[in-house]
XYZ file of C-alpha atoms in Angstrom:
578
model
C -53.710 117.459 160.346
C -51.351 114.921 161.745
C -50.320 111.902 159.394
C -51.335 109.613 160.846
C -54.917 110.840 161.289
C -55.195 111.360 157.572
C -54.176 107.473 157.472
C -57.350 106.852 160.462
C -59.447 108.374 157.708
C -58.224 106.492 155.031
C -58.326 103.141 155.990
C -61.898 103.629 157.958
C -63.429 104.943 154.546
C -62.002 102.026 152.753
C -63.144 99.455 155.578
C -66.906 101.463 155.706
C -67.344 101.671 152.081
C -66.179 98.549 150.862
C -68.291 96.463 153.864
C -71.684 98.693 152.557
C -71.334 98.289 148.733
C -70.910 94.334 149.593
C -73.925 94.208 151.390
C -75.543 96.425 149.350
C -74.373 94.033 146.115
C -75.407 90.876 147.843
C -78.958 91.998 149.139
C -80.592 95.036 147.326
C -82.559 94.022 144.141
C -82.487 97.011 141.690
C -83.846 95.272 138.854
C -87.367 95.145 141.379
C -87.497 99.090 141.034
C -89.908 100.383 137.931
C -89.709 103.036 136.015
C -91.695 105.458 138.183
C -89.372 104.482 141.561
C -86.666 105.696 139.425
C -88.075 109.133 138.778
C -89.332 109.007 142.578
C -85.842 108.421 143.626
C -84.398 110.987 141.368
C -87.173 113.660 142.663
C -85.790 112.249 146.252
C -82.305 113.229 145.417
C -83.629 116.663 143.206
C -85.819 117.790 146.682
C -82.548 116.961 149.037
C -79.808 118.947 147.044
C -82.354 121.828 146.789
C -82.779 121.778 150.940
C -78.786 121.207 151.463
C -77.886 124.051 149.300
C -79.435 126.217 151.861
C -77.151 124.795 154.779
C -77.441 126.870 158.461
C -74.340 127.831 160.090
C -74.460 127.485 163.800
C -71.348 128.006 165.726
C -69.181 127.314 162.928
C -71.130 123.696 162.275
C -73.186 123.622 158.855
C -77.094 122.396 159.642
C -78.855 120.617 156.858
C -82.670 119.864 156.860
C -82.470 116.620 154.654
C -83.623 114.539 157.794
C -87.066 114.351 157.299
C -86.696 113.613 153.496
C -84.109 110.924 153.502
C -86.357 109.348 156.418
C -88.965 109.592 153.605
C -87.360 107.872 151.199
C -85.637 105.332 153.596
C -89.167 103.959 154.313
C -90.098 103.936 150.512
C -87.564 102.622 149.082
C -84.679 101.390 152.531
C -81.478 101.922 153.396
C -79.452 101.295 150.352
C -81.405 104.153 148.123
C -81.502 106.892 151.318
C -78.085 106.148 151.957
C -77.072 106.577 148.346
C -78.889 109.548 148.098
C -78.140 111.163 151.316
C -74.029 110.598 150.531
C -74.694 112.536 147.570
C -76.909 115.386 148.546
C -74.220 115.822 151.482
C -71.731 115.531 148.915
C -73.432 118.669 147.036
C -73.435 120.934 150.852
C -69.461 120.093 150.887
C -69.240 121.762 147.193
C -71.905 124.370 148.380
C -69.402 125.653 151.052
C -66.443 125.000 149.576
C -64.857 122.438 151.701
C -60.955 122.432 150.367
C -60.036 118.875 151.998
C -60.180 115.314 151.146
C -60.242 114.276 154.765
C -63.236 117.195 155.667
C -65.207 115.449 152.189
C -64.617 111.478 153.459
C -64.938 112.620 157.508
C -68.464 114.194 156.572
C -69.343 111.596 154.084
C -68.717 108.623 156.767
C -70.600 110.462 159.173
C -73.839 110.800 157.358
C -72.955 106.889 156.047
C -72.574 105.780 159.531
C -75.858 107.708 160.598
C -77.998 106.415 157.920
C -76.735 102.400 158.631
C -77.039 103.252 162.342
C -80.679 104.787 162.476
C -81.765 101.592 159.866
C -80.440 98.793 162.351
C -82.474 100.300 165.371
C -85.627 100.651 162.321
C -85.331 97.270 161.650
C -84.771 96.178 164.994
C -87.907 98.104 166.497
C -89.657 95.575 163.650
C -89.932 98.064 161.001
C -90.220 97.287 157.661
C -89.979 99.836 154.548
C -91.831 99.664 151.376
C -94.827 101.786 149.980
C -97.577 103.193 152.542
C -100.504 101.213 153.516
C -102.748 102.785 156.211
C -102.838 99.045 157.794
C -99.321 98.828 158.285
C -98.255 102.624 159.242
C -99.633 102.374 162.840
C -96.884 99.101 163.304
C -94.589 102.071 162.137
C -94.753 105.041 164.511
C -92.602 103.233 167.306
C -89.535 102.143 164.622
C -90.059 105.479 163.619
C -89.448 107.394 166.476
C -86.403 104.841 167.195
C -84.884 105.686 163.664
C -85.144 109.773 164.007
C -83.777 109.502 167.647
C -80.591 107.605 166.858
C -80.196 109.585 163.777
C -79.877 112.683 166.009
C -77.471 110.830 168.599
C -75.656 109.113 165.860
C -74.708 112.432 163.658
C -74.109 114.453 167.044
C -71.936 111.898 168.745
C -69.694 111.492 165.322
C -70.041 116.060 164.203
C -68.197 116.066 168.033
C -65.600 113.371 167.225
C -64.853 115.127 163.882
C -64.445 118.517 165.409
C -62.309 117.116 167.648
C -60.083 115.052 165.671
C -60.428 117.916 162.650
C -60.157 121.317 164.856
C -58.943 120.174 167.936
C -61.837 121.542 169.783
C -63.322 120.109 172.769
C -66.887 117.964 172.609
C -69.888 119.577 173.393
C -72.513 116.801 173.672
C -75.431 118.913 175.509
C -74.797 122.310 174.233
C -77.129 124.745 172.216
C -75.738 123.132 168.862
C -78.060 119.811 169.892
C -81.212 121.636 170.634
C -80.418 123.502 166.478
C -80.103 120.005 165.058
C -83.407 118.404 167.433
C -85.704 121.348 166.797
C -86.074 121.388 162.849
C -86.120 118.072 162.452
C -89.097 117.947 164.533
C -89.908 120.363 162.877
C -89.703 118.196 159.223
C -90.318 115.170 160.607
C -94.460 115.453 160.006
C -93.564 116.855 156.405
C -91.093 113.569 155.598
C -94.027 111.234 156.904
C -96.525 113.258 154.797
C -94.595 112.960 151.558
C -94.535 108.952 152.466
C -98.312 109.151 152.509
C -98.750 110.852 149.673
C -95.896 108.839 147.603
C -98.409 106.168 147.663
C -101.063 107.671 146.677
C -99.973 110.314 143.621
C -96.218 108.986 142.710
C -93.302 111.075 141.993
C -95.996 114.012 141.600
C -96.242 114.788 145.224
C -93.271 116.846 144.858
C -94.799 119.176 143.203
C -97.085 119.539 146.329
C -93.974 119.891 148.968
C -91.413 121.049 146.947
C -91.982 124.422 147.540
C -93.182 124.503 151.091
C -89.962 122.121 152.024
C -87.227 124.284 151.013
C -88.897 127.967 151.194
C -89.168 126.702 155.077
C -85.227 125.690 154.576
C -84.862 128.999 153.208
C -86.687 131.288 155.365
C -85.212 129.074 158.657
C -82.075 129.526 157.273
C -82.528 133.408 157.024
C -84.313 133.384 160.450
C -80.795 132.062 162.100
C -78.725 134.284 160.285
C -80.679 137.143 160.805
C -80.871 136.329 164.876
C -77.007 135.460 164.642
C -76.274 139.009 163.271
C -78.703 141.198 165.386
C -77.276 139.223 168.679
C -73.532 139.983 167.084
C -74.618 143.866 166.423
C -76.075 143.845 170.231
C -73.011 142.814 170.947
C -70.935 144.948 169.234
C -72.783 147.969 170.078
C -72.700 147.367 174.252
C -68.830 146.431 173.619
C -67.994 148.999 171.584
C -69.347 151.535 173.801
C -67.812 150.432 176.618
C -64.318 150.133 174.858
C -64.425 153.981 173.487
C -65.643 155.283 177.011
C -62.733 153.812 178.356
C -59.310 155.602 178.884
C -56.916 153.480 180.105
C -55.004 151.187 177.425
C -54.890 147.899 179.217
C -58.775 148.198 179.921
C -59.877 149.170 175.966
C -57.592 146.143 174.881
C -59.566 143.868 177.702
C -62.842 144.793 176.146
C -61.263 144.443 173.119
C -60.322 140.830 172.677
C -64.098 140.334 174.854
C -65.314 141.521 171.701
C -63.990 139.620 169.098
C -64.696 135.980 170.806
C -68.266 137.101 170.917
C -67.959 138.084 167.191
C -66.058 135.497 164.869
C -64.942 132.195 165.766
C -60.517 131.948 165.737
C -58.700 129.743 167.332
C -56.112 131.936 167.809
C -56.340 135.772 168.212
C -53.413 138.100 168.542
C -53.343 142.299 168.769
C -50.144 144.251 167.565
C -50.143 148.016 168.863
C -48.356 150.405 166.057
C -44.931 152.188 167.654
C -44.601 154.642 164.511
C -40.891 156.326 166.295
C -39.848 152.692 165.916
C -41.550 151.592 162.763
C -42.803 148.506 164.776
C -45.480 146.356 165.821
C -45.537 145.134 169.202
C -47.741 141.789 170.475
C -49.962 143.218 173.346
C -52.512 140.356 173.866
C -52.170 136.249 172.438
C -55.177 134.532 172.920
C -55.989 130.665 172.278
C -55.951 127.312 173.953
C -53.009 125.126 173.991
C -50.211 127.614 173.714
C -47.085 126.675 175.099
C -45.742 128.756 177.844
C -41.779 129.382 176.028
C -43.784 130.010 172.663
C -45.885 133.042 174.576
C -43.067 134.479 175.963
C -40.913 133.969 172.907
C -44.126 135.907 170.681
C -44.548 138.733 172.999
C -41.377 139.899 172.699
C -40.907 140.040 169.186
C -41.383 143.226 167.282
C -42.783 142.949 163.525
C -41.655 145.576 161.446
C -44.173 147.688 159.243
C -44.290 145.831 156.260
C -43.574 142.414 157.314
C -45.801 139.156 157.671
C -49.440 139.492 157.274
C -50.216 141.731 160.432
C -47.035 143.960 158.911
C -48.870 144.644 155.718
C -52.227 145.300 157.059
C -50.389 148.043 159.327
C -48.125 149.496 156.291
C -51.331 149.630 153.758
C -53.988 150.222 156.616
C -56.618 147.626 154.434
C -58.268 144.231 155.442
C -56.340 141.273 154.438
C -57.956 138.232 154.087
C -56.564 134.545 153.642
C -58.527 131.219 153.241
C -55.655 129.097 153.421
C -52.338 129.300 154.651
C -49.475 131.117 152.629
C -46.374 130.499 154.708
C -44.625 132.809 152.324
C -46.741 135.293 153.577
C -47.826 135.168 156.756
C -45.896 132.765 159.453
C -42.331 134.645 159.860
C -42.444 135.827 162.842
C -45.128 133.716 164.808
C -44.265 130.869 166.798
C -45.011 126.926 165.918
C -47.975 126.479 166.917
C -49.933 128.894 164.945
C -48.688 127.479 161.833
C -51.438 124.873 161.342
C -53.742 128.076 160.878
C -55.376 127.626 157.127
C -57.491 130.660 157.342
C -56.537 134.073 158.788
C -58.487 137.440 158.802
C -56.343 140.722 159.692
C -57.959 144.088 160.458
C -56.362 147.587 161.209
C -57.195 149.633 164.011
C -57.357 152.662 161.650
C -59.254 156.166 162.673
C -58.671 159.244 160.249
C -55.767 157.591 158.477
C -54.010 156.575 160.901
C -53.385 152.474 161.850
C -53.099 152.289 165.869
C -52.573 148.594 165.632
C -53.607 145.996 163.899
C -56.137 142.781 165.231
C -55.720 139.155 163.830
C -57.682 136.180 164.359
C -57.358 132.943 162.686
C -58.278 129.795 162.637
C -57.408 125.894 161.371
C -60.249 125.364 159.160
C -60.051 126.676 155.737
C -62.342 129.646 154.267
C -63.506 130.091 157.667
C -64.171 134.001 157.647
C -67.265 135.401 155.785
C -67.798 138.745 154.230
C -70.394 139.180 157.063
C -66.811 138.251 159.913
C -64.776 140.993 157.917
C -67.537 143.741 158.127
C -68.250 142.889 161.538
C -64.605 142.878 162.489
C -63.947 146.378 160.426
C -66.645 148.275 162.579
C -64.989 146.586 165.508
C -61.851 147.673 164.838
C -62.920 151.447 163.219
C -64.191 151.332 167.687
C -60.987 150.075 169.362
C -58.689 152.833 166.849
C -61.293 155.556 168.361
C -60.768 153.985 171.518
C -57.233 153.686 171.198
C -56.832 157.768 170.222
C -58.779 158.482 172.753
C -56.368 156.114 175.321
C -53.328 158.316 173.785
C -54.786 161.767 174.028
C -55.791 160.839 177.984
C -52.403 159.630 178.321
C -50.544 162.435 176.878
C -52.573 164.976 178.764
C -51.886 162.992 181.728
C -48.237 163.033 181.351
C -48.033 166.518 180.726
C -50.223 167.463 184.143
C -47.739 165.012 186.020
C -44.909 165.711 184.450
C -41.996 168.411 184.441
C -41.387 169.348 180.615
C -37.545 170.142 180.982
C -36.641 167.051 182.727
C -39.453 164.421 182.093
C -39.429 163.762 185.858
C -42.509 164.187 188.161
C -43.409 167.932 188.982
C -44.183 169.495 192.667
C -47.647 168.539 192.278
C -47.856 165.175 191.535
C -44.791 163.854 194.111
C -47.391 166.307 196.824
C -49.927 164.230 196.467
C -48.475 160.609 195.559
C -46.038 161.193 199.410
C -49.670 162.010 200.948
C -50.739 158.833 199.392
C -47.600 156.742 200.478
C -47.840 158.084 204.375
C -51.071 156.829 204.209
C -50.039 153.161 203.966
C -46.957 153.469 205.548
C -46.160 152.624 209.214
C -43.454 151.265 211.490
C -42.751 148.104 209.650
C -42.696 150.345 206.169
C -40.766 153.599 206.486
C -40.242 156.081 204.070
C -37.089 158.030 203.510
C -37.815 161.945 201.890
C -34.011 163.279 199.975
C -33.964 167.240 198.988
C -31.168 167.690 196.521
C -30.088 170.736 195.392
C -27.769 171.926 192.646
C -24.668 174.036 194.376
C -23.948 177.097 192.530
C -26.684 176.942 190.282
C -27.184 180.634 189.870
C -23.261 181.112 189.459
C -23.465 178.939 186.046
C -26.765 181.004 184.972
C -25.156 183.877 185.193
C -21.786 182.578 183.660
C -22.746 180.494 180.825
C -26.768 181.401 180.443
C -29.916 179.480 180.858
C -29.629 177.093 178.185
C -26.672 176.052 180.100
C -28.431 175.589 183.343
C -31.581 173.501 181.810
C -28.589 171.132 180.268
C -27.378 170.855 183.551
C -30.784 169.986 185.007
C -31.464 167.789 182.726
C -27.968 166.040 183.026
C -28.476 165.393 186.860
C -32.206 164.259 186.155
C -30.758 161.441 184.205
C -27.973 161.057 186.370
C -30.657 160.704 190.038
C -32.940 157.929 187.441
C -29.889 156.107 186.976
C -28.965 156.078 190.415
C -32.840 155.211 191.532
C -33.535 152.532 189.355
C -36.479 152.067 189.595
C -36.693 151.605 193.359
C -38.459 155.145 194.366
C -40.244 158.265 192.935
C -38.319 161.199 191.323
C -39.808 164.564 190.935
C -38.619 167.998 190.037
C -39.371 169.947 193.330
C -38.561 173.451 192.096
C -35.926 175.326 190.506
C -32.999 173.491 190.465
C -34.248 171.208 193.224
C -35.085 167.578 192.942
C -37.008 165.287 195.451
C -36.779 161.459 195.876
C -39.040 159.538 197.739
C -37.918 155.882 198.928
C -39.761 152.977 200.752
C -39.101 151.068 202.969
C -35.723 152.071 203.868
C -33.883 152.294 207.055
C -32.201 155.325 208.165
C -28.473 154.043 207.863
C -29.448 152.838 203.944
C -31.145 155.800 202.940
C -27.819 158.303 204.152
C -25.923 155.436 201.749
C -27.888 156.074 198.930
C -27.769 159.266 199.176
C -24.163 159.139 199.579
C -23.600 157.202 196.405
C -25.937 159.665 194.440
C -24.111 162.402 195.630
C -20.825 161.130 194.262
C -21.884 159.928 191.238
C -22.888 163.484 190.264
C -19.757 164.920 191.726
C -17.405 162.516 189.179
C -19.654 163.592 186.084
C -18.586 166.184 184.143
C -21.567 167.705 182.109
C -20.813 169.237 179.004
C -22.870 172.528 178.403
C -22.169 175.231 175.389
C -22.351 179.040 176.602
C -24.986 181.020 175.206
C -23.888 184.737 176.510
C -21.801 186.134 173.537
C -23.627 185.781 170.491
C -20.825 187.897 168.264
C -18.395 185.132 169.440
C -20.183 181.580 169.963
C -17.953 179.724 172.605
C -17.168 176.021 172.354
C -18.646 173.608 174.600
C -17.195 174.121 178.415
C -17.086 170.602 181.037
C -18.198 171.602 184.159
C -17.719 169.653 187.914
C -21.286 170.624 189.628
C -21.474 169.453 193.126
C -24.942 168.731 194.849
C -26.308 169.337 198.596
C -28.926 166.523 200.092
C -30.760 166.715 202.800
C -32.587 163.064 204.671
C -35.999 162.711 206.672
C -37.749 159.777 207.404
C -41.282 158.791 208.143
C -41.998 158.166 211.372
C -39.007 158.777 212.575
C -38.566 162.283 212.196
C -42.394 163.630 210.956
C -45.486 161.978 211.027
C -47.169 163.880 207.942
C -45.872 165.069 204.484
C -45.752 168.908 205.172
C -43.216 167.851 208.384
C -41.392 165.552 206.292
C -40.570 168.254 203.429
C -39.862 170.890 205.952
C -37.208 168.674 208.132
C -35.888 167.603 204.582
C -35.205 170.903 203.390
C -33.841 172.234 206.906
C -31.544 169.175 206.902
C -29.985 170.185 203.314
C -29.628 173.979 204.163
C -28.394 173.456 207.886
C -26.698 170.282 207.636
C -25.272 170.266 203.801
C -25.453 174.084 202.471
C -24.092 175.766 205.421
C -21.579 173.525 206.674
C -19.646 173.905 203.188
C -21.954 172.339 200.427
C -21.743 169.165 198.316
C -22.658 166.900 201.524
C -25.131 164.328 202.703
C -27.130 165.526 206.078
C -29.645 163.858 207.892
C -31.948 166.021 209.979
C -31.173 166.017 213.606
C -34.137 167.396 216.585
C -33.293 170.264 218.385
């Protein structure tokens, strides 16, 4: 929290409280109270820290059900007593829940001190008056009433907002679901707190023997009753999410449902997913998620790499446990995030961990201290124990992929795939998007076989493979065609820059010398020999030679043996009709 909000607090606790013990010093009369309105008041305070150390957690905002009872005492005894009381019965729910702050004690105090002087001014401006219950003077009541529970439920909503705001940065929610938590119970109390009234006046301080028991076993068992709905929506939830993350195959779509997951799960304000790269020893930001970030800061955080061991998120992947932090530890945590995560005072981090081994690991976190239950870790666990399945199962599909698609010598695309991805591309393609088909083929190639052996050869083929990626770039398709045969698919080229291309591959492989060792003699292992290999290419386009892919190979092929192979090898030809 920013300085000079703490200072806002400050000085609007020491304005609030010193204007209400003056009043209350100049007008309230406590030598009028008898001995029994002492015990009353004292079973007033007993019944309200009983009720508010059940508090109900609803989307991150602590309930309490001391409403109707404060508005019980309020009309017994006034302001000054419920206020007193209420400050420290709220006071008790800040202990119960381990609030760590001065500001979060004063904001919440001031709140429930504003509500309480609030809710009596429209009381005694209705033309209600408190003192003990007379059945002549209740029906005078029931409108001041009604004025005093209505404001108390505006009041305390329009100042929980403000504090959430100026606490947690998060944005007001005035009409939401939270309202219709904090409107139902109290209506809910609001016949018991008149009842208790009644029966004040008739039976004393005894009557909470009557309602002490029904009062907070209804706290208690509401309180259960929202927990218990919270969790079985969250385990809904996590069940339809989790399936759909483990069915999935592709990366980019399990982290999607991912991250879905977790906002529907535990409340962060900032949630962030490192994927494990064990050759490196690394962790690598896939996803950052939260409002507010700035755009350099992003960038800047997902292209760091964390190594195993490091930071918070480092140890959870190096140990493969939970970790678990209810305020912030700089030491520990913040050395490789960016500023803005570094007001974070709790922070929960989970691995992604399936039969010992971490796939990544998930972090959320959050500004408000002690914010993550034992009920957020275990939900967050089974979560995660789903995405590392998920995440396996993402690997295995992608392995299995690559090695269908791929050519195992080389690493480049085999016959197969480049067959069907040119169908694919002369599909889309027309006049305004040619495509340009190159057949390259090693010269010689069974000359160095037989000289120097295979091994030899499958260096060689690897060496060009590298050498036509380098060349490409990035800017068409490479595939192993055969043999010691390569094809290269490019888009939207014109004739005249394709032949260029090809040109400046051919060249580059003719000034590399590739370094292979012979493998013949086995008695007398040779050194390693540098060899010169030369290449043949042959050029077809799309539409301008062959309108389908079978056309387009064939003219290819016919334009390397014709035009390149024949006419002395090592050249670029471009099929010619006729």
């Amino acid at each position: 929290m920013g300085r000079w909000k703490k200072i806002l607090i400050l000085s609007c606790a020491i304005v609030l409280y010193s204007v209400f013990f003056l009043f209350m010093w100049q007008s309230f009369d406590w030598h009028r109270l008898q001995a029994q309105d002492m015990i009353g008041i004292f079973c007033f305070l007993g019944l309200m820290v009983l009720i508010n150390a059940f508090p109900i957690e609803i989307k991150g905002t602590n309930i309490v059900l001391t409403n109707a009872v404060s508005m019980a005492a309020f009309l017994q005894f006034g302001l000054w007593v419920e206020a007193i009381l209420t400050q420290l019965s709220i006071l008790v729910t800040l202990v119960r829940i381990r609030a760590t702050t001065w500001e979060r004690y004063m904001g919440n105090l001031m709140m429930f001190l504003t509500t309480s002087v609030c809710s009596a001014a429209i009381f005694y401006a209705l033309g209600g008056v408190t003192g003990p219950f007379t059945p002549d003077t209740f029906p005078a009541l029931i409108v001041p009433i009604i004025g005093y529970i209505c404001t108390s439920v505006v009041i305390n909503h329009i100042l929980l907002n403000l504090l959430k705001w100026l606490f947690y940065h998060q944005k007001p929610e005035f009409f939401g679901k939270s309202l219709w938590w904090e409107v139902i119970p109290l209506g809910m109390m609001t016949p018991t707190g008149i009842l208790i009234y009644m029966l004040y006046a008739q039976v004393g301080p005894w009557v909470f023997l009557y309602v002490v028991l029904p009062v907070v076993s209804f706290t208690v068992i509401f309180s259960l009753f929202v927990r218990l709905n919270t969790i079985n929506h969250k385990l809904r939830t996590l069940h339809n999410l989790g399936n759909q993350m483990t069915a999935n195959l592709h990366f980019e779509d399990v982290i999607d449902r991912l991250v879905q997951a977790v906002s529907k799960l535990v409340p962060y304000q900032y949630c962030y997913l490192f994927r494990v790269d064990r050759g490196r020893g690394t962790l690598k930001p896939v996803r950052l998620l939260g409002k507010g970030i700035p755009p350099d800061e992003y960038v800047s955080f997902m292209g760091i790499e964390v190594q195993i061991g490091e930071g918070l998120s480092g140890q959870v992947a190096s140990q493969g446990e939970t970790k678990v932090i209810g305020s912030e530890r700089e030491d520990l945590h913040f050395k490789h995030e960016p500023d803005f995560l570094h007001d974070q005072q709790s922070i929960l981090a989970v691995p992604l961990k399936y039969d010992q081994k971490v796939y990544g690991v998930l972090t959320v976190s959050d500004n408000k201290p002690n914010r993550y239950s034992k009920e957020d870790v275990t939900l967050l666990e089974i979560l995660a124990s789903q995405a590392a399945i998920a995440f396996k199962n993402a690997y295995d599909y992608q392995r299995t992929k690559r090695q269908s698609e791929r050519d195992e010598l080389t690493g480049l695309y085999n016959y197969r795939y480049f067959t069907r991805y040119l169908s694919k591309q002369l599909e889309q393609a027309d006049q305004n998007r040619p495509l340009a088909l190159i057949l390259l083929d090693i010269d010689h190639f069974k000359q160095v076989n037989d000289q120097y052996g295979h091994l030899a050869g499958n260096e060689i083929l690897k060496r060009i493979a590298a050498i036509i990626q380098e060349v490409v770039n990035g800017k068409g398709i490479v595939a192993r065609y055969g043999g010691e045969e390569f094809t290269i698919l490019l888009i939207n080229v014109t004739e005249q820059e394709a032949y260029e291309w090809a040109e400046r591959l051919r060249a580059k492989v003719e000034q590399t010398r590739i370094e292979v060792v012979p493998c013949l003699n086995d008695e007398k292992p040779a050194g390693p020999v540098l060899l010169n290999v030369t290449v043949s290419i042959g050029l077809a386009l799309y539409p301008h030679h062959a309108d389908d892919a079978a056309s387009l190979l064939r003219y290819a092929d016919r334009a390397m043996y014709m035009g390149a192979k024949q006419k002395g090898r090592n050249k670029v030809a471009v099929y010619q009709e006729g």
